[in-house]
Amino acid sequence: DAGITQSPRHKVTETGTPVTLRCHQTENHRYMYWYRQDPGHGLRLIHYSYGVKDTDKGEVSDGYSVSRSKTEDFLLTLESATSSQTSVYFCAISDLGQDYEQYFGPGTRLTVT
Amino acid sequence: RKEVEQDPGPFNVPEGATVAFNCTYSNSASQSFFWYRQDCRKEPKLLMSVYSSGNEDGRFTAQLNRASQYISLLIRDSKLSDSATYLCVVPPGSSASKIIFGSGTRLSIRP
Protein backbone atom coordinates (compact mmCIF):
# COMPACT_ATOMS: atom_id res chain seq x y z
CA ASP A 1 0.00 0.00 0.00
CA ALA A 2 1.13 3.55 -0.76
CA GLY A 3 2.44 5.41 2.26
CA ILE A 4 -0.31 7.94 2.84
CA THR A 5 -1.67 8.95 6.22
CA GLN A 6 -4.35 11.41 7.16
CA SER A 7 -4.92 13.12 10.46
CA PRO A 8 -7.14 13.33 12.31
CA ARG A 9 -9.16 10.29 11.25
CA HIS A 10 -12.30 11.57 12.94
CA LYS A 11 -13.25 15.04 14.06
CA VAL A 12 -16.35 16.70 15.41
CA THR A 13 -16.33 20.47 15.44
CA GLU A 14 -18.75 23.34 15.79
CA THR A 15 -19.99 25.67 13.10
CA GLY A 16 -17.72 28.66 12.66
CA THR A 17 -14.53 27.09 13.95
CA PRO A 18 -11.44 26.66 11.76
CA VAL A 19 -10.36 23.12 10.98
CA THR A 20 -7.15 21.82 9.40
CA LEU A 21 -6.77 18.34 7.99
CA ARG A 22 -3.36 16.92 7.23
CA CYS A 23 -2.22 14.53 4.53
CA HIS A 24 1.26 13.05 4.75
CA GLN A 25 2.96 10.87 2.14
CA THR A 26 6.21 8.96 2.11
CA GLU A 27 6.19 8.18 -1.63
CA ASN A 28 7.74 11.46 -2.83
CA HIS A 29 4.91 11.85 -5.37
CA ARG A 30 4.62 15.25 -6.98
CA TYR A 31 0.84 15.52 -7.10
CA MET A 32 -1.49 15.58 -4.12
CA TYR A 33 -5.27 15.96 -4.03
CA TRP A 34 -8.05 16.62 -1.59
CA TYR A 35 -11.50 15.17 -2.26
CA ARG A 36 -14.74 15.07 -0.37
CA GLN A 37 -17.21 12.21 -0.63
CA ASP A 38 -20.89 12.60 0.05
CA PRO A 39 -23.80 10.23 -0.62
CA GLY A 40 -25.12 10.69 -4.14
CA HIS A 41 -22.20 12.84 -5.26
CA GLY A 42 -19.26 10.48 -5.38
CA LEU A 43 -15.80 11.93 -4.92
CA ARG A 44 -15.40 15.60 -5.76
CA LEU A 45 -12.09 17.37 -6.12
CA ILE A 46 -11.58 20.27 -3.72
CA HIS A 47 -8.00 21.38 -4.43
CA TYR A 48 -4.89 19.81 -5.74
CA SER A 49 -1.17 20.48 -5.75
CA TYR A 50 1.32 19.91 -8.54
CA GLY A 51 4.38 20.77 -6.50
CA VAL A 52 5.59 22.54 -3.40
CA LYS A 53 3.70 25.84 -3.12
CA ASP A 54 1.84 25.08 -6.39
CA THR A 55 -1.88 24.52 -5.95
CA ASP A 56 -5.06 24.86 -7.98
CA LYS A 57 -8.78 24.77 -7.36
CA GLY A 58 -11.01 21.83 -8.02
CA GLU A 59 -14.73 21.48 -8.52
CA VAL A 60 -15.84 22.41 -4.98
CA SER A 61 -13.17 24.76 -3.60
CA ASP A 62 -15.38 27.43 -1.98
CA GLY A 63 -14.81 27.56 1.78
CA TYR A 64 -11.55 25.62 1.59
CA SER A 65 -7.90 26.60 1.33
CA VAL A 66 -4.78 24.48 1.02
CA SER A 67 -1.08 24.74 1.56
CA ARG A 68 1.91 22.65 0.61
CA SER A 69 5.21 23.78 2.06
CA LYS A 70 6.89 20.37 1.77
CA THR A 71 6.60 17.58 -0.77
CA GLU A 72 5.25 15.18 1.83
CA ASP A 73 2.54 17.33 3.44
CA PHE A 74 -0.67 18.79 2.01
CA LEU A 75 -2.95 20.66 4.38
CA LEU A 76 -6.65 21.37 3.88
CA THR A 77 -8.16 24.19 5.93
CA LEU A 78 -11.79 25.01 6.48
CA GLU A 79 -11.59 28.66 7.49
CA SER A 80 -14.98 28.69 9.19
CA ALA A 81 -16.63 25.28 9.19
CA THR A 82 -20.27 24.96 8.15
CA SER A 83 -22.66 22.03 8.44
CA SER A 84 -22.53 21.59 4.65
CA GLN A 85 -18.86 20.65 5.05
CA THR A 86 -19.75 17.56 7.05
CA SER A 87 -18.27 14.87 4.86
CA VAL A 88 -15.57 12.26 4.45
CA TYR A 89 -12.35 13.80 3.17
CA PHE A 90 -9.83 11.78 1.20
CA CYS A 91 -6.32 12.72 0.27
CA ALA A 92 -4.73 11.15 -2.79
CA ILE A 93 -1.31 11.17 -4.41
CA SER A 94 -0.10 10.63 -7.94
CA ASP A 95 3.34 10.48 -9.45
CA LEU A 96 2.38 11.74 -12.90
CA GLY A 97 -0.77 13.83 -12.57
CA GLN A 98 -4.52 13.72 -13.07
CA ASP A 99 -4.38 11.48 -16.14
CA TYR A 100 -2.70 8.69 -14.22
CA GLU A 101 -3.30 6.42 -11.25
CA GLN A 102 -4.02 7.93 -7.84
CA TYR A 103 -3.56 6.33 -4.44
CA PHE A 104 -5.77 7.30 -1.56
CA GLY A 105 -5.30 7.84 2.13
CA PRO A 106 -7.66 6.25 4.68
CA GLY A 107 -9.91 9.32 4.94
CA THR A 108 -11.02 11.77 7.61
CA ARG A 109 -14.60 11.74 8.80
CA LEU A 110 -15.56 15.32 9.70
CA THR A 111 -18.79 16.30 11.41
CA VAL A 112 -19.71 19.95 11.80
CA THR A 113 -22.46 20.50 14.37
CA ARG B 1 -25.56 14.64 -20.10
CA LYS B 2 -23.61 14.21 -16.85
CA GLU B 3 -19.85 14.18 -17.28
CA VAL B 4 -19.53 10.68 -15.86
CA GLU B 5 -22.54 8.47 -15.34
CA GLN B 6 -22.83 5.09 -13.66
CA ASP B 7 -25.80 2.92 -12.81
CA PRO B 8 -25.87 3.12 -9.00
CA GLY B 9 -27.24 -0.42 -8.67
CA PRO B 10 -27.29 -2.31 -6.45
CA PHE B 11 -26.43 -5.29 -8.60
CA ASN B 12 -27.25 -8.38 -6.58
CA VAL B 13 -25.84 -11.54 -8.16
CA PRO B 14 -25.08 -15.09 -6.98
CA GLU B 15 -21.56 -16.25 -6.33
CA GLY B 16 -19.95 -17.59 -9.51
CA ALA B 17 -22.00 -15.38 -11.83
CA THR B 18 -20.65 -12.99 -14.40
CA VAL B 19 -21.62 -9.37 -13.98
CA ALA B 20 -20.91 -6.29 -16.05
CA PHE B 21 -21.59 -2.62 -15.65
CA ASN B 22 -20.92 0.43 -17.74
CA CYS B 23 -19.73 3.96 -17.24
CA THR B 24 -20.52 6.66 -19.80
CA TYR B 25 -18.49 9.85 -20.10
CA SER B 26 -18.78 13.09 -22.03
CA ASN B 27 -15.17 14.37 -22.21
CA SER B 28 -13.84 13.13 -25.55
CA ALA B 29 -10.36 14.45 -24.68
CA SER B 30 -9.84 11.82 -21.99
CA GLN B 31 -7.22 9.27 -22.99
CA SER B 32 -7.02 7.12 -19.89
CA PHE B 33 -9.66 5.67 -17.62
CA PHE B 34 -9.70 3.88 -14.32
CA TRP B 35 -11.84 1.59 -12.24
CA TYR B 36 -11.51 1.83 -8.49
CA ARG B 37 -13.04 -0.42 -5.90
CA GLN B 38 -14.33 1.03 -2.63
CA ASP B 39 -15.39 -1.03 0.35
CA CYS B 40 -17.82 0.39 2.87
CA ARG B 41 -16.23 3.23 4.90
CA LYS B 42 -12.85 2.66 3.28
CA GLU B 43 -10.74 4.52 0.76
CA PRO B 44 -10.98 3.82 -2.98
CA LYS B 45 -8.37 1.41 -4.29
CA LEU B 46 -7.20 1.16 -7.86
CA LEU B 47 -8.61 -1.89 -9.60
CA MET B 48 -7.73 -1.40 -13.26
CA SER B 49 -6.29 1.15 -15.63
CA VAL B 50 -7.49 1.42 -19.22
CA TYR B 51 -5.18 3.23 -21.63
CA SER B 52 -6.20 1.68 -24.96
CA SER B 53 -9.13 -0.49 -25.98
CA GLY B 54 -9.14 -2.61 -22.88
CA ASN B 55 -7.36 -4.43 -20.12
CA GLU B 56 -7.68 -7.83 -18.47
CA ASP B 57 -6.50 -8.91 -15.06
CA GLY B 58 -7.58 -12.35 -13.95
CA ARG B 59 -11.35 -12.39 -13.54
CA PHE B 60 -11.65 -8.69 -14.36
CA THR B 61 -11.90 -7.19 -17.84
CA ALA B 62 -12.24 -3.52 -18.62
CA GLN B 63 -13.16 -2.38 -22.11
CA LEU B 64 -13.22 1.04 -23.69
CA ASN B 65 -15.53 2.13 -26.48
CA ARG B 66 -14.37 5.56 -27.59
CA ALA B 67 -16.96 5.93 -30.33
CA SER B 68 -19.83 5.53 -27.88
CA GLN B 69 -17.87 7.03 -24.97
CA TYR B 70 -18.24 4.36 -22.38
CA ILE B 71 -16.08 1.96 -20.45
CA SER B 72 -17.26 -1.30 -19.03
CA LEU B 73 -16.14 -3.60 -16.24
CA LEU B 74 -16.77 -7.33 -16.46
CA ILE B 75 -16.29 -9.60 -13.48
CA ARG B 76 -16.28 -13.34 -14.14
CA ASP B 77 -16.77 -16.10 -11.57
CA SER B 78 -17.73 -13.54 -8.95
CA LYS B 79 -16.66 -14.06 -5.34
CA LEU B 80 -18.24 -12.92 -2.12
CA SER B 81 -15.20 -10.67 -1.67
CA ASP B 82 -16.09 -8.79 -4.86
CA SER B 83 -18.96 -7.11 -3.00
CA ALA B 84 -18.07 -3.42 -3.04
CA THR B 85 -18.78 -0.17 -4.85
CA TYR B 86 -17.00 0.25 -8.17
CA LEU B 87 -16.04 3.77 -9.18
CA CYS B 88 -15.39 4.85 -12.72
CA VAL B 89 -12.81 7.62 -13.08
CA VAL B 90 -12.36 9.83 -16.12
CA PRO B 91 -9.26 12.05 -16.05
CA PRO B 92 -9.45 15.39 -17.85
CA GLY B 93 -7.11 14.76 -20.78
CA SER B 94 -6.23 18.44 -20.74
CA SER B 95 -5.08 21.02 -18.21
CA ALA B 96 -8.29 22.97 -18.69
CA SER B 97 -10.44 20.32 -17.05
CA LYS B 98 -10.42 18.36 -13.83
CA ILE B 99 -10.69 14.70 -12.98
CA ILE B 100 -14.23 13.37 -12.52
CA PHE B 101 -15.28 10.38 -10.44
CA GLY B 102 -18.49 8.54 -11.09
CA SER B 103 -20.85 8.07 -8.15
CA GLY B 104 -20.23 4.35 -8.21
CA THR B 105 -22.05 1.10 -8.86
CA ARG B 106 -22.81 -1.01 -5.83
CA LEU B 107 -22.29 -4.75 -6.26
CA SER B 108 -23.48 -7.36 -3.81
CA ILE B 109 -22.55 -11.01 -4.26
CA ARG B 110 -24.79 -13.50 -2.47
CA PRO B 111 -23.80 -17.06 -1.49
PDB file of C-alpha atoms in Angstrom:
ATOM      1  CA  ASP A   1       0.000   0.000   0.000  1.00  0.00           C
ATOM      2  CA  ALA A   2       1.128   3.545  -0.760  1.00  0.00           C
ATOM      3  CA  GLY A   3       2.436   5.407   2.258  1.00  0.00           C
ATOM      4  CA  ILE A   4      -0.313   7.938   2.843  1.00  0.00           C
ATOM      5  CA  THR A   5      -1.666   8.947   6.216  1.00  0.00           C
ATOM      6  CA  GLN A   6      -4.348  11.412   7.157  1.00  0.00           C
ATOM      7  CA  SER A   7      -4.919  13.117  10.464  1.00  0.00           C
ATOM      8  CA  PRO A   8      -7.140  13.329  12.306  1.00  0.00           C
ATOM      9  CA  ARG A   9      -9.160  10.291  11.248  1.00  0.00           C
ATOM     10  CA  HIS A  10     -12.299  11.568  12.935  1.00  0.00           C
ATOM     11  CA  LYS A  11     -13.253  15.040  14.059  1.00  0.00           C
ATOM     12  CA  VAL A  12     -16.347  16.703  15.414  1.00  0.00           C
ATOM     13  CA  THR A  13     -16.331  20.468  15.441  1.00  0.00           C
ATOM     14  CA  GLU A  14     -18.753  23.341  15.794  1.00  0.00           C
ATOM     15  CA  THR A  15     -19.992  25.667  13.104  1.00  0.00           C
ATOM     16  CA  GLY A  16     -17.723  28.660  12.658  1.00  0.00           C
ATOM     17  CA  THR A  17     -14.527  27.086  13.951  1.00  0.00           C
ATOM     18  CA  PRO A  18     -11.443  26.662  11.763  1.00  0.00           C
ATOM     19  CA  VAL A  19     -10.356  23.119  10.980  1.00  0.00           C
ATOM     20  CA  THR A  20      -7.151  21.820   9.403  1.00  0.00           C
ATOM     21  CA  LEU A  21      -6.767  18.343   7.989  1.00  0.00           C
ATOM     22  CA  ARG A  22      -3.355  16.917   7.229  1.00  0.00           C
ATOM     23  CA  CYS A  23      -2.221  14.532   4.534  1.00  0.00           C
ATOM     24  CA  HIS A  24       1.256  13.049   4.753  1.00  0.00           C
ATOM     25  CA  GLN A  25       2.962  10.868   2.140  1.00  0.00           C
ATOM     26  CA  THR A  26       6.207   8.955   2.111  1.00  0.00           C
ATOM     27  CA  GLU A  27       6.190   8.182  -1.634  1.00  0.00           C
ATOM     28  CA  ASN A  28       7.736  11.461  -2.827  1.00  0.00           C
ATOM     29  CA  HIS A  29       4.907  11.853  -5.366  1.00  0.00           C
ATOM     30  CA  ARG A  30       4.625  15.254  -6.978  1.00  0.00           C
ATOM     31  CA  TYR A  31       0.837  15.520  -7.105  1.00  0.00           C
ATOM     32  CA  MET A  32      -1.486  15.582  -4.121  1.00  0.00           C
ATOM     33  CA  TYR A  33      -5.267  15.959  -4.033  1.00  0.00           C
ATOM     34  CA  TRP A  34      -8.048  16.624  -1.589  1.00  0.00           C
ATOM     35  CA  TYR A  35     -11.502  15.169  -2.256  1.00  0.00           C
ATOM     36  CA  ARG A  36     -14.736  15.071  -0.366  1.00  0.00           C
ATOM     37  CA  GLN A  37     -17.205  12.214  -0.635  1.00  0.00           C
ATOM     38  CA  ASP A  38     -20.887  12.598   0.049  1.00  0.00           C
ATOM     39  CA  PRO A  39     -23.797  10.232  -0.621  1.00  0.00           C
ATOM     40  CA  GLY A  40     -25.120  10.690  -4.137  1.00  0.00           C
ATOM     41  CA  HIS A  41     -22.197  12.836  -5.259  1.00  0.00           C
ATOM     42  CA  GLY A  42     -19.259  10.483  -5.382  1.00  0.00           C
ATOM     43  CA  LEU A  43     -15.801  11.928  -4.924  1.00  0.00           C
ATOM     44  CA  ARG A  44     -15.403  15.597  -5.763  1.00  0.00           C
ATOM     45  CA  LEU A  45     -12.091  17.370  -6.122  1.00  0.00           C
ATOM     46  CA  ILE A  46     -11.581  20.270  -3.716  1.00  0.00           C
ATOM     47  CA  HIS A  47      -8.004  21.383  -4.427  1.00  0.00           C
ATOM     48  CA  TYR A  48      -4.889  19.806  -5.742  1.00  0.00           C
ATOM     49  CA  SER A  49      -1.169  20.480  -5.746  1.00  0.00           C
ATOM     50  CA  TYR A  50       1.321  19.909  -8.538  1.00  0.00           C
ATOM     51  CA  GLY A  51       4.378  20.766  -6.496  1.00  0.00           C
ATOM     52  CA  VAL A  52       5.585  22.544  -3.396  1.00  0.00           C
ATOM     53  CA  LYS A  53       3.697  25.837  -3.119  1.00  0.00           C
ATOM     54  CA  ASP A  54       1.835  25.079  -6.387  1.00  0.00           C
ATOM     55  CA  THR A  55      -1.881  24.524  -5.951  1.00  0.00           C
ATOM     56  CA  ASP A  56      -5.063  24.864  -7.978  1.00  0.00           C
ATOM     57  CA  LYS A  57      -8.781  24.773  -7.355  1.00  0.00           C
ATOM     58  CA  GLY A  58     -11.012  21.834  -8.024  1.00  0.00           C
ATOM     59  CA  GLU A  59     -14.731  21.476  -8.521  1.00  0.00           C
ATOM     60  CA  VAL A  60     -15.837  22.410  -4.978  1.00  0.00           C
ATOM     61  CA  SER A  61     -13.169  24.757  -3.598  1.00  0.00           C
ATOM     62  CA  ASP A  62     -15.378  27.427  -1.979  1.00  0.00           C
ATOM     63  CA  GLY A  63     -14.807  27.564   1.777  1.00  0.00           C
ATOM     64  CA  TYR A  64     -11.545  25.616   1.589  1.00  0.00           C
ATOM     65  CA  SER A  65      -7.903  26.597   1.325  1.00  0.00           C
ATOM     66  CA  VAL A  66      -4.783  24.477   1.019  1.00  0.00           C
ATOM     67  CA  SER A  67      -1.081  24.744   1.563  1.00  0.00           C
ATOM     68  CA  ARG A  68       1.909  22.652   0.614  1.00  0.00           C
ATOM     69  CA  SER A  69       5.213  23.783   2.062  1.00  0.00           C
ATOM     70  CA  LYS A  70       6.888  20.370   1.769  1.00  0.00           C
ATOM     71  CA  THR A  71       6.604  17.577  -0.771  1.00  0.00           C
ATOM     72  CA  GLU A  72       5.249  15.179   1.831  1.00  0.00           C
ATOM     73  CA  ASP A  73       2.543  17.334   3.437  1.00  0.00           C
ATOM     74  CA  PHE A  74      -0.668  18.789   2.013  1.00  0.00           C
ATOM     75  CA  LEU A  75      -2.954  20.655   4.382  1.00  0.00           C
ATOM     76  CA  LEU A  76      -6.647  21.370   3.879  1.00  0.00           C
ATOM     77  CA  THR A  77      -8.159  24.195   5.933  1.00  0.00           C
ATOM     78  CA  LEU A  78     -11.788  25.009   6.478  1.00  0.00           C
ATOM     79  CA  GLU A  79     -11.595  28.656   7.485  1.00  0.00           C
ATOM     80  CA  SER A  80     -14.984  28.688   9.188  1.00  0.00           C
ATOM     81  CA  ALA A  81     -16.630  25.283   9.193  1.00  0.00           C
ATOM     82  CA  THR A  82     -20.271  24.963   8.148  1.00  0.00           C
ATOM     83  CA  SER A  83     -22.656  22.027   8.442  1.00  0.00           C
ATOM     84  CA  SER A  84     -22.530  21.587   4.655  1.00  0.00           C
ATOM     85  CA  GLN A  85     -18.859  20.649   5.047  1.00  0.00           C
ATOM     86  CA  THR A  86     -19.746  17.559   7.052  1.00  0.00           C
ATOM     87  CA  SER A  87     -18.265  14.866   4.860  1.00  0.00           C
ATOM     88  CA  VAL A  88     -15.567  12.264   4.450  1.00  0.00           C
ATOM     89  CA  TYR A  89     -12.348  13.803   3.173  1.00  0.00           C
ATOM     90  CA  PHE A  90      -9.830  11.778   1.203  1.00  0.00           C
ATOM     91  CA  CYS A  91      -6.324  12.724   0.265  1.00  0.00           C
ATOM     92  CA  ALA A  92      -4.729  11.150  -2.793  1.00  0.00           C
ATOM     93  CA  ILE A  93      -1.307  11.171  -4.411  1.00  0.00           C
ATOM     94  CA  SER A  94      -0.097  10.632  -7.935  1.00  0.00           C
ATOM     95  CA  ASP A  95       3.342  10.476  -9.445  1.00  0.00           C
ATOM     96  CA  LEU A  96       2.383  11.739 -12.898  1.00  0.00           C
ATOM     97  CA  GLY A  97      -0.768  13.829 -12.573  1.00  0.00           C
ATOM     98  CA  GLN A  98      -4.518  13.716 -13.069  1.00  0.00           C
ATOM     99  CA  ASP A  99      -4.381  11.484 -16.137  1.00  0.00           C
ATOM    100  CA  TYR A 100      -2.704   8.694 -14.218  1.00  0.00           C
ATOM    101  CA  GLU A 101      -3.305   6.419 -11.254  1.00  0.00           C
ATOM    102  CA  GLN A 102      -4.018   7.929  -7.842  1.00  0.00           C
ATOM    103  CA  TYR A 103      -3.564   6.330  -4.443  1.00  0.00           C
ATOM    104  CA  PHE A 104      -5.769   7.297  -1.559  1.00  0.00           C
ATOM    105  CA  GLY A 105      -5.296   7.836   2.130  1.00  0.00           C
ATOM    106  CA  PRO A 106      -7.660   6.250   4.680  1.00  0.00           C
ATOM    107  CA  GLY A 107      -9.909   9.316   4.941  1.00  0.00           C
ATOM    108  CA  THR A 108     -11.016  11.769   7.614  1.00  0.00           C
ATOM    109  CA  ARG A 109     -14.596  11.743   8.799  1.00  0.00           C
ATOM    110  CA  LEU A 110     -15.557  15.318   9.698  1.00  0.00           C
ATOM    111  CA  THR A 111     -18.785  16.296  11.411  1.00  0.00           C
ATOM    112  CA  VAL A 112     -19.710  19.952  11.802  1.00  0.00           C
ATOM    113  CA  THR A 113     -22.465  20.503  14.371  1.00  0.00           C
TER     114      THR A 113
ATOM    115  CA  ARG B   1     -25.558  14.642 -20.097  1.00  0.00           C
ATOM    116  CA  LYS B   2     -23.611  14.214 -16.854  1.00  0.00           C
ATOM    117  CA  GLU B   3     -19.845  14.180 -17.277  1.00  0.00           C
ATOM    118  CA  VAL B   4     -19.527  10.676 -15.863  1.00  0.00           C
ATOM    119  CA  GLU B   5     -22.536   8.469 -15.338  1.00  0.00           C
ATOM    120  CA  GLN B   6     -22.826   5.095 -13.659  1.00  0.00           C
ATOM    121  CA  ASP B   7     -25.804   2.924 -12.811  1.00  0.00           C
ATOM    122  CA  PRO B   8     -25.870   3.117  -9.001  1.00  0.00           C
ATOM    123  CA  GLY B   9     -27.241  -0.416  -8.668  1.00  0.00           C
ATOM    124  CA  PRO B  10     -27.287  -2.315  -6.450  1.00  0.00           C
ATOM    125  CA  PHE B  11     -26.433  -5.290  -8.603  1.00  0.00           C
ATOM    126  CA  ASN B  12     -27.250  -8.380  -6.575  1.00  0.00           C
ATOM    127  CA  VAL B  13     -25.836 -11.541  -8.159  1.00  0.00           C
ATOM    128  CA  PRO B  14     -25.084 -15.086  -6.981  1.00  0.00           C
ATOM    129  CA  GLU B  15     -21.558 -16.250  -6.329  1.00  0.00           C
ATOM    130  CA  GLY B  16     -19.955 -17.586  -9.506  1.00  0.00           C
ATOM    131  CA  ALA B  17     -22.003 -15.382 -11.829  1.00  0.00           C
ATOM    132  CA  THR B  18     -20.653 -12.991 -14.401  1.00  0.00           C
ATOM    133  CA  VAL B  19     -21.617  -9.367 -13.978  1.00  0.00           C
ATOM    134  CA  ALA B  20     -20.910  -6.292 -16.047  1.00  0.00           C
ATOM    135  CA  PHE B  21     -21.585  -2.617 -15.652  1.00  0.00           C
ATOM    136  CA  ASN B  22     -20.919   0.435 -17.735  1.00  0.00           C
ATOM    137  CA  CYS B  23     -19.730   3.964 -17.240  1.00  0.00           C
ATOM    138  CA  THR B  24     -20.517   6.661 -19.797  1.00  0.00           C
ATOM    139  CA  TYR B  25     -18.490   9.845 -20.097  1.00  0.00           C
ATOM    140  CA  SER B  26     -18.780  13.087 -22.026  1.00  0.00           C
ATOM    141  CA  ASN B  27     -15.172  14.365 -22.207  1.00  0.00           C
ATOM    142  CA  SER B  28     -13.842  13.133 -25.547  1.00  0.00           C
ATOM    143  CA  ALA B  29     -10.358  14.451 -24.685  1.00  0.00           C
ATOM    144  CA  SER B  30      -9.845  11.815 -21.989  1.00  0.00           C
ATOM    145  CA  GLN B  31      -7.219   9.272 -22.991  1.00  0.00           C
ATOM    146  CA  SER B  32      -7.016   7.117 -19.893  1.00  0.00           C
ATOM    147  CA  PHE B  33      -9.660   5.671 -17.624  1.00  0.00           C
ATOM    148  CA  PHE B  34      -9.698   3.879 -14.320  1.00  0.00           C
ATOM    149  CA  TRP B  35     -11.840   1.593 -12.243  1.00  0.00           C
ATOM    150  CA  TYR B  36     -11.513   1.835  -8.494  1.00  0.00           C
ATOM    151  CA  ARG B  37     -13.036  -0.417  -5.897  1.00  0.00           C
ATOM    152  CA  GLN B  38     -14.334   1.031  -2.629  1.00  0.00           C
ATOM    153  CA  ASP B  39     -15.386  -1.031   0.349  1.00  0.00           C
ATOM    154  CA  CYS B  40     -17.819   0.394   2.869  1.00  0.00           C
ATOM    155  CA  ARG B  41     -16.231   3.226   4.895  1.00  0.00           C
ATOM    156  CA  LYS B  42     -12.847   2.659   3.275  1.00  0.00           C
ATOM    157  CA  GLU B  43     -10.742   4.517   0.759  1.00  0.00           C
ATOM    158  CA  PRO B  44     -10.984   3.824  -2.976  1.00  0.00           C
ATOM    159  CA  LYS B  45      -8.368   1.415  -4.285  1.00  0.00           C
ATOM    160  CA  LEU B  46      -7.199   1.165  -7.864  1.00  0.00           C
ATOM    161  CA  LEU B  47      -8.607  -1.891  -9.599  1.00  0.00           C
ATOM    162  CA  MET B  48      -7.732  -1.402 -13.258  1.00  0.00           C
ATOM    163  CA  SER B  49      -6.292   1.155 -15.634  1.00  0.00           C
ATOM    164  CA  VAL B  50      -7.489   1.424 -19.225  1.00  0.00           C
ATOM    165  CA  TYR B  51      -5.184   3.226 -21.633  1.00  0.00           C
ATOM    166  CA  SER B  52      -6.197   1.684 -24.957  1.00  0.00           C
ATOM    167  CA  SER B  53      -9.128  -0.492 -25.984  1.00  0.00           C
ATOM    168  CA  GLY B  54      -9.144  -2.610 -22.877  1.00  0.00           C
ATOM    169  CA  ASN B  55      -7.363  -4.435 -20.117  1.00  0.00           C
ATOM    170  CA  GLU B  56      -7.685  -7.829 -18.473  1.00  0.00           C
ATOM    171  CA  ASP B  57      -6.500  -8.907 -15.061  1.00  0.00           C
ATOM    172  CA  GLY B  58      -7.575 -12.348 -13.950  1.00  0.00           C
ATOM    173  CA  ARG B  59     -11.347 -12.390 -13.543  1.00  0.00           C
ATOM    174  CA  PHE B  60     -11.651  -8.695 -14.358  1.00  0.00           C
ATOM    175  CA  THR B  61     -11.896  -7.193 -17.835  1.00  0.00           C
ATOM    176  CA  ALA B  62     -12.239  -3.517 -18.621  1.00  0.00           C
ATOM    177  CA  GLN B  63     -13.162  -2.383 -22.107  1.00  0.00           C
ATOM    178  CA  LEU B  64     -13.220   1.043 -23.687  1.00  0.00           C
ATOM    179  CA  ASN B  65     -15.535   2.133 -26.476  1.00  0.00           C
ATOM    180  CA  ARG B  66     -14.367   5.557 -27.592  1.00  0.00           C
ATOM    181  CA  ALA B  67     -16.964   5.932 -30.332  1.00  0.00           C
ATOM    182  CA  SER B  68     -19.831   5.533 -27.876  1.00  0.00           C
ATOM    183  CA  GLN B  69     -17.869   7.034 -24.975  1.00  0.00           C
ATOM    184  CA  TYR B  70     -18.240   4.363 -22.379  1.00  0.00           C
ATOM    185  CA  ILE B  71     -16.077   1.964 -20.451  1.00  0.00           C
ATOM    186  CA  SER B  72     -17.258  -1.302 -19.025  1.00  0.00           C
ATOM    187  CA  LEU B  73     -16.135  -3.599 -16.243  1.00  0.00           C
ATOM    188  CA  LEU B  74     -16.774  -7.328 -16.457  1.00  0.00           C
ATOM    189  CA  ILE B  75     -16.291  -9.602 -13.478  1.00  0.00           C
ATOM    190  CA  ARG B  76     -16.283 -13.341 -14.137  1.00  0.00           C
ATOM    191  CA  ASP B  77     -16.773 -16.104 -11.566  1.00  0.00           C
ATOM    192  CA  SER B  78     -17.730 -13.536  -8.946  1.00  0.00           C
ATOM    193  CA  LYS B  79     -16.662 -14.064  -5.340  1.00  0.00           C
ATOM    194  CA  LEU B  80     -18.244 -12.918  -2.122  1.00  0.00           C
ATOM    195  CA  SER B  81     -15.201 -10.671  -1.666  1.00  0.00           C
ATOM    196  CA  ASP B  82     -16.094  -8.794  -4.863  1.00  0.00           C
ATOM    197  CA  SER B  83     -18.958  -7.110  -3.000  1.00  0.00           C
ATOM    198  CA  ALA B  84     -18.074  -3.419  -3.042  1.00  0.00           C
ATOM    199  CA  THR B  85     -18.782  -0.175  -4.854  1.00  0.00           C
ATOM    200  CA  TYR B  86     -17.000   0.252  -8.171  1.00  0.00           C
ATOM    201  CA  LEU B  87     -16.044   3.775  -9.178  1.00  0.00           C
ATOM    202  CA  CYS B  88     -15.389   4.850 -12.721  1.00  0.00           C
ATOM    203  CA  VAL B  89     -12.807   7.620 -13.084  1.00  0.00           C
ATOM    204  CA  VAL B  90     -12.359   9.833 -16.118  1.00  0.00           C
ATOM    205  CA  PRO B  91      -9.265  12.052 -16.054  1.00  0.00           C
ATOM    206  CA  PRO B  92      -9.448  15.387 -17.849  1.00  0.00           C
ATOM    207  CA  GLY B  93      -7.106  14.761 -20.780  1.00  0.00           C
ATOM    208  CA  SER B  94      -6.231  18.444 -20.736  1.00  0.00           C
ATOM    209  CA  SER B  95      -5.077  21.020 -18.210  1.00  0.00           C
ATOM    210  CA  ALA B  96      -8.289  22.969 -18.687  1.00  0.00           C
ATOM    211  CA  SER B  97     -10.436  20.319 -17.046  1.00  0.00           C
ATOM    212  CA  LYS B  98     -10.417  18.355 -13.826  1.00  0.00           C
ATOM    213  CA  ILE B  99     -10.690  14.704 -12.977  1.00  0.00           C
ATOM    214  CA  ILE B 100     -14.225  13.368 -12.525  1.00  0.00           C
ATOM    215  CA  PHE B 101     -15.276  10.384 -10.437  1.00  0.00           C
ATOM    216  CA  GLY B 102     -18.489   8.540 -11.085  1.00  0.00           C
ATOM    217  CA  SER B 103     -20.850   8.075  -8.151  1.00  0.00           C
ATOM    218  CA  GLY B 104     -20.230   4.350  -8.212  1.00  0.00           C
ATOM    219  CA  THR B 105     -22.049   1.097  -8.861  1.00  0.00           C
ATOM    220  CA  ARG B 106     -22.808  -1.011  -5.830  1.00  0.00           C
ATOM    221  CA  LEU B 107     -22.287  -4.748  -6.264  1.00  0.00           C
ATOM    222  CA  SER B 108     -23.476  -7.357  -3.806  1.00  0.00           C
ATOM    223  CA  ILE B 109     -22.549 -11.014  -4.265  1.00  0.00           C
ATOM    224  CA  ARG B 110     -24.795 -13.500  -2.466  1.00  0.00           C
ATOM    225  CA  PRO B 111     -23.797 -17.063  -1.491  1.00  0.00           C
TER     226      PRO B 111
END
